[in-house]
Coordinates of C-alpha atoms in Angstrom, one line a residue:
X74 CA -6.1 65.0 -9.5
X75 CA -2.9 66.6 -8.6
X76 CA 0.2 64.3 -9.3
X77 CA 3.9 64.2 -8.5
X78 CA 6.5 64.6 -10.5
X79 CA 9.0 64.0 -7.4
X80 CA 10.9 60.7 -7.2
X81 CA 10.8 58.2 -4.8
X82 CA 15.1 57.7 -5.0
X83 CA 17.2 59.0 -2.7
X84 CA 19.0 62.9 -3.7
X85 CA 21.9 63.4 -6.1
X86 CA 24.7 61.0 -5.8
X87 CA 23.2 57.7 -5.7
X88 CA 23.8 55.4 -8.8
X89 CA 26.5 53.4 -10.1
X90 CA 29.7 56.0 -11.3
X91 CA 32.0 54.2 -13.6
X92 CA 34.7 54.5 -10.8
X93 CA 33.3 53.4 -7.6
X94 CA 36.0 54.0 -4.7
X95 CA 34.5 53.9 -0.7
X96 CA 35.3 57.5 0.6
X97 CA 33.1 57.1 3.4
X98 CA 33.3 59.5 6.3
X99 CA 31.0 57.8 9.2
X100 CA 31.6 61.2 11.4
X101 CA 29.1 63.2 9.3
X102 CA 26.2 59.9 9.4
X103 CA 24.9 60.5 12.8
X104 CA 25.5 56.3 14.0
X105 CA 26.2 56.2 17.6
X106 CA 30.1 56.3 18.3
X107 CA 31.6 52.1 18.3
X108 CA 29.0 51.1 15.5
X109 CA 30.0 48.6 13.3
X110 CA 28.3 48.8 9.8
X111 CA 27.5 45.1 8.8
X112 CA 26.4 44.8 5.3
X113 CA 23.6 42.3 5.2
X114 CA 24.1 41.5 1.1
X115 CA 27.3 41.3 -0.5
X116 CA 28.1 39.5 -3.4
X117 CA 31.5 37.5 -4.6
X118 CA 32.7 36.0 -7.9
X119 CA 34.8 32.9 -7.7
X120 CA 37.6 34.2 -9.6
X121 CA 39.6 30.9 -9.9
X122 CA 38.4 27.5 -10.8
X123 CA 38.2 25.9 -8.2
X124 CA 35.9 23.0 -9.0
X125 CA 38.4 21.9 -11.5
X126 CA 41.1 22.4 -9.0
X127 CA 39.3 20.6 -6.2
X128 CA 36.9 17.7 -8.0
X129 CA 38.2 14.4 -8.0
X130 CA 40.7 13.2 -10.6
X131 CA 38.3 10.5 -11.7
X132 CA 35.7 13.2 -11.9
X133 CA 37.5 16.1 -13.1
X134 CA 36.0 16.2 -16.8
X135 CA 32.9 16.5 -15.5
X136 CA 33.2 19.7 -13.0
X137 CA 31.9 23.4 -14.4
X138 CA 34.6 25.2 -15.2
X139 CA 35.2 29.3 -14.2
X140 CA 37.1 31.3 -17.1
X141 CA 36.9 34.8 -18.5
X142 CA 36.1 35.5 -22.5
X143 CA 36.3 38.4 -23.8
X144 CA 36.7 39.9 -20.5
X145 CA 33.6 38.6 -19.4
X146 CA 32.9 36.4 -16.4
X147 CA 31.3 32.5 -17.1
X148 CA 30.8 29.1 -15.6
X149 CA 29.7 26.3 -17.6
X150 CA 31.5 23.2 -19.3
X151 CA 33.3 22.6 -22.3
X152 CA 33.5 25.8 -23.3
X153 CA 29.4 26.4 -22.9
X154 CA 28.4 29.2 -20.6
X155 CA 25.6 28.6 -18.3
X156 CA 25.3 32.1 -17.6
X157 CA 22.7 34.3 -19.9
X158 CA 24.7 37.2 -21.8
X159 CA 23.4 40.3 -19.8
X160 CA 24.4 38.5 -16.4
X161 CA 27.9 38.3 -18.0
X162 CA 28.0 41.7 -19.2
X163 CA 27.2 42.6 -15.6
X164 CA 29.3 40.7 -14.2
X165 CA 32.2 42.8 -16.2
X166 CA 30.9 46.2 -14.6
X167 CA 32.6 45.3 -11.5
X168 CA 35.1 42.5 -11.3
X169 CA 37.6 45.1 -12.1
X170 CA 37.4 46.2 -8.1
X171 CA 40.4 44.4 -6.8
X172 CA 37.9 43.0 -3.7
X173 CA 35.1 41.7 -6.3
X174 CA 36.5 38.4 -6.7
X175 CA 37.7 36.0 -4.3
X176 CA 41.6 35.8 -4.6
X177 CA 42.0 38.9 -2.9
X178 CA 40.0 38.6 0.5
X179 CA 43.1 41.9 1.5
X180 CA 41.7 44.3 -0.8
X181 CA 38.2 43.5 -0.2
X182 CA 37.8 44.1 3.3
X183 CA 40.0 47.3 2.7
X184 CA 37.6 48.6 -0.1
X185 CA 34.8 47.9 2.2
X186 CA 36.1 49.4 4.8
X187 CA 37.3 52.7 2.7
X188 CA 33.6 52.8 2.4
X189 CA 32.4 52.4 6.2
X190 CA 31.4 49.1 6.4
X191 CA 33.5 46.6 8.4
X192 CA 31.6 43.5 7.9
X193 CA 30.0 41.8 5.3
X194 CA 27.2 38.3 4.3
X195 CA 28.3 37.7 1.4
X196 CA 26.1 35.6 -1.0
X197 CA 27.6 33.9 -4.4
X198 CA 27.0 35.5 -8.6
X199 CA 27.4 32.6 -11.0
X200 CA 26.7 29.6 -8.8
X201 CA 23.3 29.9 -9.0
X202 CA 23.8 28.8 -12.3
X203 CA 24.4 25.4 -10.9
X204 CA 20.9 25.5 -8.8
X205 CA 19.9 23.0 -11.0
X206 CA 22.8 21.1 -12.6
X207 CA 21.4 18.0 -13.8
X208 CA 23.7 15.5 -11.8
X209 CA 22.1 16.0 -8.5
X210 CA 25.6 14.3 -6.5
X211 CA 27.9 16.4 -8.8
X212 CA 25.5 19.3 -7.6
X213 CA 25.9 18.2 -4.1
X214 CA 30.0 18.2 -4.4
X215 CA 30.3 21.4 -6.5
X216 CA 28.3 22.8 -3.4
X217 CA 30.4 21.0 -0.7
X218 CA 33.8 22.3 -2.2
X219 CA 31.8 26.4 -2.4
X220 CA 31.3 25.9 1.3
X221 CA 35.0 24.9 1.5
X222 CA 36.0 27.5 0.0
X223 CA 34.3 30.4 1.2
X224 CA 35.1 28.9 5.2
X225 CA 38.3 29.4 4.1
X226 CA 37.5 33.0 3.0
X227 CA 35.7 33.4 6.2
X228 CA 38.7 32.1 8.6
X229 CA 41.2 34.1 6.7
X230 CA 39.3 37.5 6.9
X231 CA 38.9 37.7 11.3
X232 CA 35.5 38.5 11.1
X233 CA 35.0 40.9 8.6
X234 CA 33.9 38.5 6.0
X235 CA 31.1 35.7 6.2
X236 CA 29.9 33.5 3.6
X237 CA 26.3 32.0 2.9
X238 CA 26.8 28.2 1.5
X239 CA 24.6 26.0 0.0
X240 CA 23.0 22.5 0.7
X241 CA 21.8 19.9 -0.9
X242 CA 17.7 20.8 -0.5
X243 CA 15.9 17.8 -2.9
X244 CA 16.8 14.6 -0.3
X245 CA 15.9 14.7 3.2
X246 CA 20.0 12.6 4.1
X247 CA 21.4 14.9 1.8
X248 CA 20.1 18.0 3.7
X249 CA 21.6 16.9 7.1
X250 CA 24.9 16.0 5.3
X251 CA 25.4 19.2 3.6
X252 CA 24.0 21.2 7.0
X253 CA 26.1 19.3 9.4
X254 CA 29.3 19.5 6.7
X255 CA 28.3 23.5 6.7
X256 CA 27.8 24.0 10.1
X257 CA 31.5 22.4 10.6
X258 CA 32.7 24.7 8.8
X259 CA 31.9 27.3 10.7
X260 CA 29.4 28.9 8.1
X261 CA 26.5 30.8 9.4
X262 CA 23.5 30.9 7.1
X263 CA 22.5 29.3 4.0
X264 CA 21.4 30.1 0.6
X265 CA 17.9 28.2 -0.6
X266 CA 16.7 28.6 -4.2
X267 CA 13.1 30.0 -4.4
X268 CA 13.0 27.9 -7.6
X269 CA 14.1 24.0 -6.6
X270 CA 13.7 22.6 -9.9
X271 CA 12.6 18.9 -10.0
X272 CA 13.2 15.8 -8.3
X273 CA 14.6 12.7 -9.9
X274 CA 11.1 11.5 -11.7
X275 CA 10.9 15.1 -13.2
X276 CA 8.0 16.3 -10.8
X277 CA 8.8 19.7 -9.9
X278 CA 9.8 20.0 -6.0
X279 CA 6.7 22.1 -4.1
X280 CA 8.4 22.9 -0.5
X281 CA 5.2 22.7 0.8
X282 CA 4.5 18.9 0.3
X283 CA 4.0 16.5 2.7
X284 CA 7.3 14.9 0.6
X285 CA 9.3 18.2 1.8
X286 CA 8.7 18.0 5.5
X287 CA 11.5 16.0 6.1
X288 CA 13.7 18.0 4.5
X289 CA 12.1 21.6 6.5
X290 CA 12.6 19.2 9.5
X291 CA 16.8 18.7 9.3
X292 CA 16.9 22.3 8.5
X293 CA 14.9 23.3 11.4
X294 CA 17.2 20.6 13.5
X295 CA 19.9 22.6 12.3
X296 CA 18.9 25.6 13.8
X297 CA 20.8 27.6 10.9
X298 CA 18.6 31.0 9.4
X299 CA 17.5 30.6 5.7
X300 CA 18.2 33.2 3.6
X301 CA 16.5 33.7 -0.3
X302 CA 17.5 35.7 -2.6
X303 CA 16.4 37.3 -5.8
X304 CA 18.2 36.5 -9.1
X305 CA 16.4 33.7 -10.4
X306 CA 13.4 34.6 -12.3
X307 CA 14.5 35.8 -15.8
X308 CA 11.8 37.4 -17.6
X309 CA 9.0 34.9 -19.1
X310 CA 9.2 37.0 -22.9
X311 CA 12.6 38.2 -24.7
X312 CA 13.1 41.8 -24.2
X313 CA 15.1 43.6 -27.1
X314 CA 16.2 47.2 -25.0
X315 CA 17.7 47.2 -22.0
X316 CA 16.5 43.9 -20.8
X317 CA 18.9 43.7 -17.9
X318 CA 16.5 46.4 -15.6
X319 CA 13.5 44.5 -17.3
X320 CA 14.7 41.2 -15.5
X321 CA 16.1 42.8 -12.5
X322 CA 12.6 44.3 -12.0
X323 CA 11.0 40.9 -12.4
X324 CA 13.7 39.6 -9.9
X325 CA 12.7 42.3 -7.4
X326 CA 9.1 41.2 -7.3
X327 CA 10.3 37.1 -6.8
X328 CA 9.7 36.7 -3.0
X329 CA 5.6 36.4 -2.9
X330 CA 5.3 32.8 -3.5
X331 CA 7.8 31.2 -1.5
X332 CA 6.3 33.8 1.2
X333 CA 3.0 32.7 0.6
X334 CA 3.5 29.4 1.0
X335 CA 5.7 29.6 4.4
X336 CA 2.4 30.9 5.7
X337 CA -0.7 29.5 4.0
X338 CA 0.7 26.3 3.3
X339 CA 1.8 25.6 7.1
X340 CA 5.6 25.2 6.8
X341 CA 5.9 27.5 9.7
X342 CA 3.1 26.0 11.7
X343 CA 4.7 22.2 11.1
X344 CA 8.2 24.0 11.8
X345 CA 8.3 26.7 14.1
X346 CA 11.7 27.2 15.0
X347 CA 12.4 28.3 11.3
X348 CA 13.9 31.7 10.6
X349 CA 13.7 33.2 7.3
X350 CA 15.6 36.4 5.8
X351 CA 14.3 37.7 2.3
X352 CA 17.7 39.2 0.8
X353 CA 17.9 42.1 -1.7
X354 CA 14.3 42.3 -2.7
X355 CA 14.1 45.6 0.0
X356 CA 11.5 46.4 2.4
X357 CA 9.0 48.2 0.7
X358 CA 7.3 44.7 -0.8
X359 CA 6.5 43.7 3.3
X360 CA 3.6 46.0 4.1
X361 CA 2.3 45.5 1.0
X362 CA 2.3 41.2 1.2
X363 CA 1.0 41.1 4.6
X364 CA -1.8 43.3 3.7
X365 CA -2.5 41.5 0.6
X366 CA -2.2 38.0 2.6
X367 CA -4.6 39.4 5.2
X368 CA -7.3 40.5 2.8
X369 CA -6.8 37.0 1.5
X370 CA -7.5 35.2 5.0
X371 CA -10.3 37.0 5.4
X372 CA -12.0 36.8 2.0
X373 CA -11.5 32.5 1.3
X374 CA -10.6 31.0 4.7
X375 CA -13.8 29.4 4.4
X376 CA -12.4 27.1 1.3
X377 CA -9.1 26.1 3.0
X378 CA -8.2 22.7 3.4
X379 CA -5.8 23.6 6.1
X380 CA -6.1 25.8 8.5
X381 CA -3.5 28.8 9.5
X382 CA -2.7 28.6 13.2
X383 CA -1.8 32.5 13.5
X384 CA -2.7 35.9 12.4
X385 CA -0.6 36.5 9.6
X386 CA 1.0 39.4 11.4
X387 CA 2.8 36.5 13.7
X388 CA 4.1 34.7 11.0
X389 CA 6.1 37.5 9.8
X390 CA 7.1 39.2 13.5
X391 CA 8.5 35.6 14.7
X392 CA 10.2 34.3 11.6
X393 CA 11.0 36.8 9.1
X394 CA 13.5 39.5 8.4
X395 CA 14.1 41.5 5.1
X396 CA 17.5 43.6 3.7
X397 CA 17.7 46.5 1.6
X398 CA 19.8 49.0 0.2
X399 CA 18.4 52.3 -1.0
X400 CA 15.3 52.5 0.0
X401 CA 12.9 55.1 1.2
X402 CA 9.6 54.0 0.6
X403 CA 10.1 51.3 3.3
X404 CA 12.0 53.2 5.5
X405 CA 8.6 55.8 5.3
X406 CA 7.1 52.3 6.2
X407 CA 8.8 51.2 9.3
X408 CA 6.6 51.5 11.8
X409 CA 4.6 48.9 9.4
X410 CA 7.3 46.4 9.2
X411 CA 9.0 46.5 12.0
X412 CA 12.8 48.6 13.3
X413 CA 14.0 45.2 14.4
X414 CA 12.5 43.2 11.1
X415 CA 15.4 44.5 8.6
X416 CA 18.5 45.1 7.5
X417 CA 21.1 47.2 5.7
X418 CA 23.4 46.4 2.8
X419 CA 26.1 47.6 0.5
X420 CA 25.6 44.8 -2.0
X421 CA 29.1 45.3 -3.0
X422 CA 30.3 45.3 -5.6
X423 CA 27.3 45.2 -7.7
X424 CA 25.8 48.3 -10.1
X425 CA 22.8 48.6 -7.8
X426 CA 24.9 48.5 -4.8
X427 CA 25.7 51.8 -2.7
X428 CA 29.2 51.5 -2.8
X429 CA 31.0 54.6 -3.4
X430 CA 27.9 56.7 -1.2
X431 CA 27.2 54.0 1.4
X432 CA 27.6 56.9 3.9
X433 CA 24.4 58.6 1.8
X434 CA 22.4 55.7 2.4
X435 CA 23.4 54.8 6.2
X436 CA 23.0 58.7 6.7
X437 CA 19.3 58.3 5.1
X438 CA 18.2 55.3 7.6
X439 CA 19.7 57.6 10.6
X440 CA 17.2 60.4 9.4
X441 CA 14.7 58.1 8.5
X442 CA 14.7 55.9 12.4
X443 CA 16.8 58.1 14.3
X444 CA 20.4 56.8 15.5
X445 CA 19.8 54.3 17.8
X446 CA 17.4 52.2 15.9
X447 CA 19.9 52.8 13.1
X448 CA 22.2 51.5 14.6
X449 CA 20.0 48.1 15.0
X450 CA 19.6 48.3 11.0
X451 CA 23.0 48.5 9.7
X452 CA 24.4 46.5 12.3
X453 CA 22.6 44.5 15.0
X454 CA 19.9 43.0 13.7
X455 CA 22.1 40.7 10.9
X456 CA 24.7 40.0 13.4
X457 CA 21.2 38.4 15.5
X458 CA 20.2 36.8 12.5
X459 CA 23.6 34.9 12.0
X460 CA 24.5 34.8 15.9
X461 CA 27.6 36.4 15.4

């Protein structure tokens, strides 16, 4: 058996250097001349407090509050963080970049663009912390003032910047609130947990009930793109070293059920003008799930109590897209998944993102697809996606 010692990771200069600064000359990439490098997955940190600032005064001892301690990022209430400690002590790798947080919309789209990419999706850090805040209608408020908020973002940064809000996803008159209120607002997308906790008799919420249709139907009314996201499956055991890469790999691996049950469980037959994108989890997992799901059509269609109308191929070409950032396992795969089926991203300003040698990455897709489906990848195929 001969084996490898060769890694799959991209060459020297990939990683996360203490000082990150975009220096990012797009002449050297090989793009075609007028692209526009649209980062699929961003991320921001509300850097002021704005539920506080925007609740109710009748309500305002019971919004989450945003402060830093010890230099670390939270959001919680009175004082309690709901944020585990290594998500904090990530948080403090980058929140020192002028851009990371949200005062300074300016600075942000000038970082980004020292690094060659002129827009940005940007999805939230700490609010998923309030996924599952027991108060469903403070939940739905604390979500309506985000979309607020990051609109305002959006408006202020002339295209460069666009936000993915939230809505409320457990009551089928609370989803066509929040997705008309969104769509107002000018927002483009819309971030749905893969986890959606329990409804108000403490059953936990399966998308794929009969009780969930409803809800799949206003959101397919809508006409808005879904987008999931890892970050919400913290490891099942304790892990004493290093256990932020133990949970981000766990995190990587999180799309497979929600996936599985788009297909098997016939939310995309009962809704069919649904589009899905799967963000940061990369590329590489596709191939791999729809040759898995295959294998498993074949081997127990015989015990299903619901048929699947399409080849499972179809599901994915018609519905689905996927981003990633670094990559080259996927990008081997293309052909497999598809050159219109993905997308680049920075994920600014995080530790795994590529700012600081997003030109080494975009330069790799070039190599890997050659320059005109590139320029699809890091730029066409999310601004599709959005309809922007």
């Amino acid at each position: 058996m001969v084996t490898s010692t060769v890694s799959l990771y991209p060459p020297e200069g990939y990683g996360a250097p203490k000082d990150r600064r975009g220096h990012a000359d797009l002449s050297t990439v090989g793009l075609p001349e007028g692209t526009v490098v649209f980062s699929a997955d961003n991320h921001i940190s509300l850097a002021e407090d704005i539920f506080y600032e925007r609740f109710p005064e009748n309500l305002k001892d019971k919004a989450p509050r945003i402060w830093y301690e010890d230099g670390a990022y939270q959001l919680g209430r009175k004082g309690q963080s709901f944020l585990p400690g290594d998500f904090s002590a990530v948080l403090m790798q980058y929140d020192d970049l002028p851009g990371a947080g949200s005062t300074n919309i300016e600075a942000r789209i000038q970082e980004l663009h020292d690094d060659g990419v002129e827009k940005e999706l940007a999805f939230p850090n700490a609010i998923l912390a309030l996924f599952h805040y027991p108060d469903k209608e403070l939940r739905e408020l604390a979500f309506r003032i985000y979309n607020e908020y990051i609109a305002e973002l959006q408006e202020r940064s002339g295209g460069h910047f666009y936000g993915a809000g939230l809505i409320n996803w457990w009551d089928p008159k609370g989803a066509r609130r929040t997705l008309a209120e969104l769509k107002s607002l000018g927002l483009k997308t819309f971030l749905l947990p893969l986890n959606p906790g329990k409804d108000d008799d403490g059953n936990v919420i399966d998308y794929a009930s009969d009780a969930m249709s409803p809800v799949w139907d206003e959101i397919e009314e809508a006409g808005l793109p879904v987008t999931h996201h890892i970050g919400e499956t913290p490891p099942k055991t304790p892990c004493a070293f290093n256990s932020v890469v133990v949970g981000m790999m766990i995190n990587i691996d999180g799309f497979r059920e929600q996936f599985s049950k788009y297909i098997f469980a016939g939310i995309l037959d009962r809704h069919p003008k649904l589009r899905i994108g799967w963000f940061e989890g990369g590329i590489a997992w596709v191939p791999w799930a729809l040759q898995d799901a295959e294998h498993l059509v074949a081997s127990y269609q015989h015990m299903f109590n619901r048929p699947v109308e399409h080849d499972v191929r179809y599901y994915w070409d018609k519905h689905m897209s996927a981003s990633f950032m670094v990559d080259p396992l996927g990008l081997q795969l293309i052909d497999k998944i598809g050159v219109d089926k993905v997308m680049w991203s920075s994920d600014y300003p995080h530790n795994e993102s590529t700012y600081g040698y997003s030109e080494k990455s975009l330069a790799a897709v070039v190599n890997a697809v050659g320059s005109e489906a590139a320029a699809k990848i890091v730029s066409g195929n999310i601004s599709e996606f959005l309809g922007v």
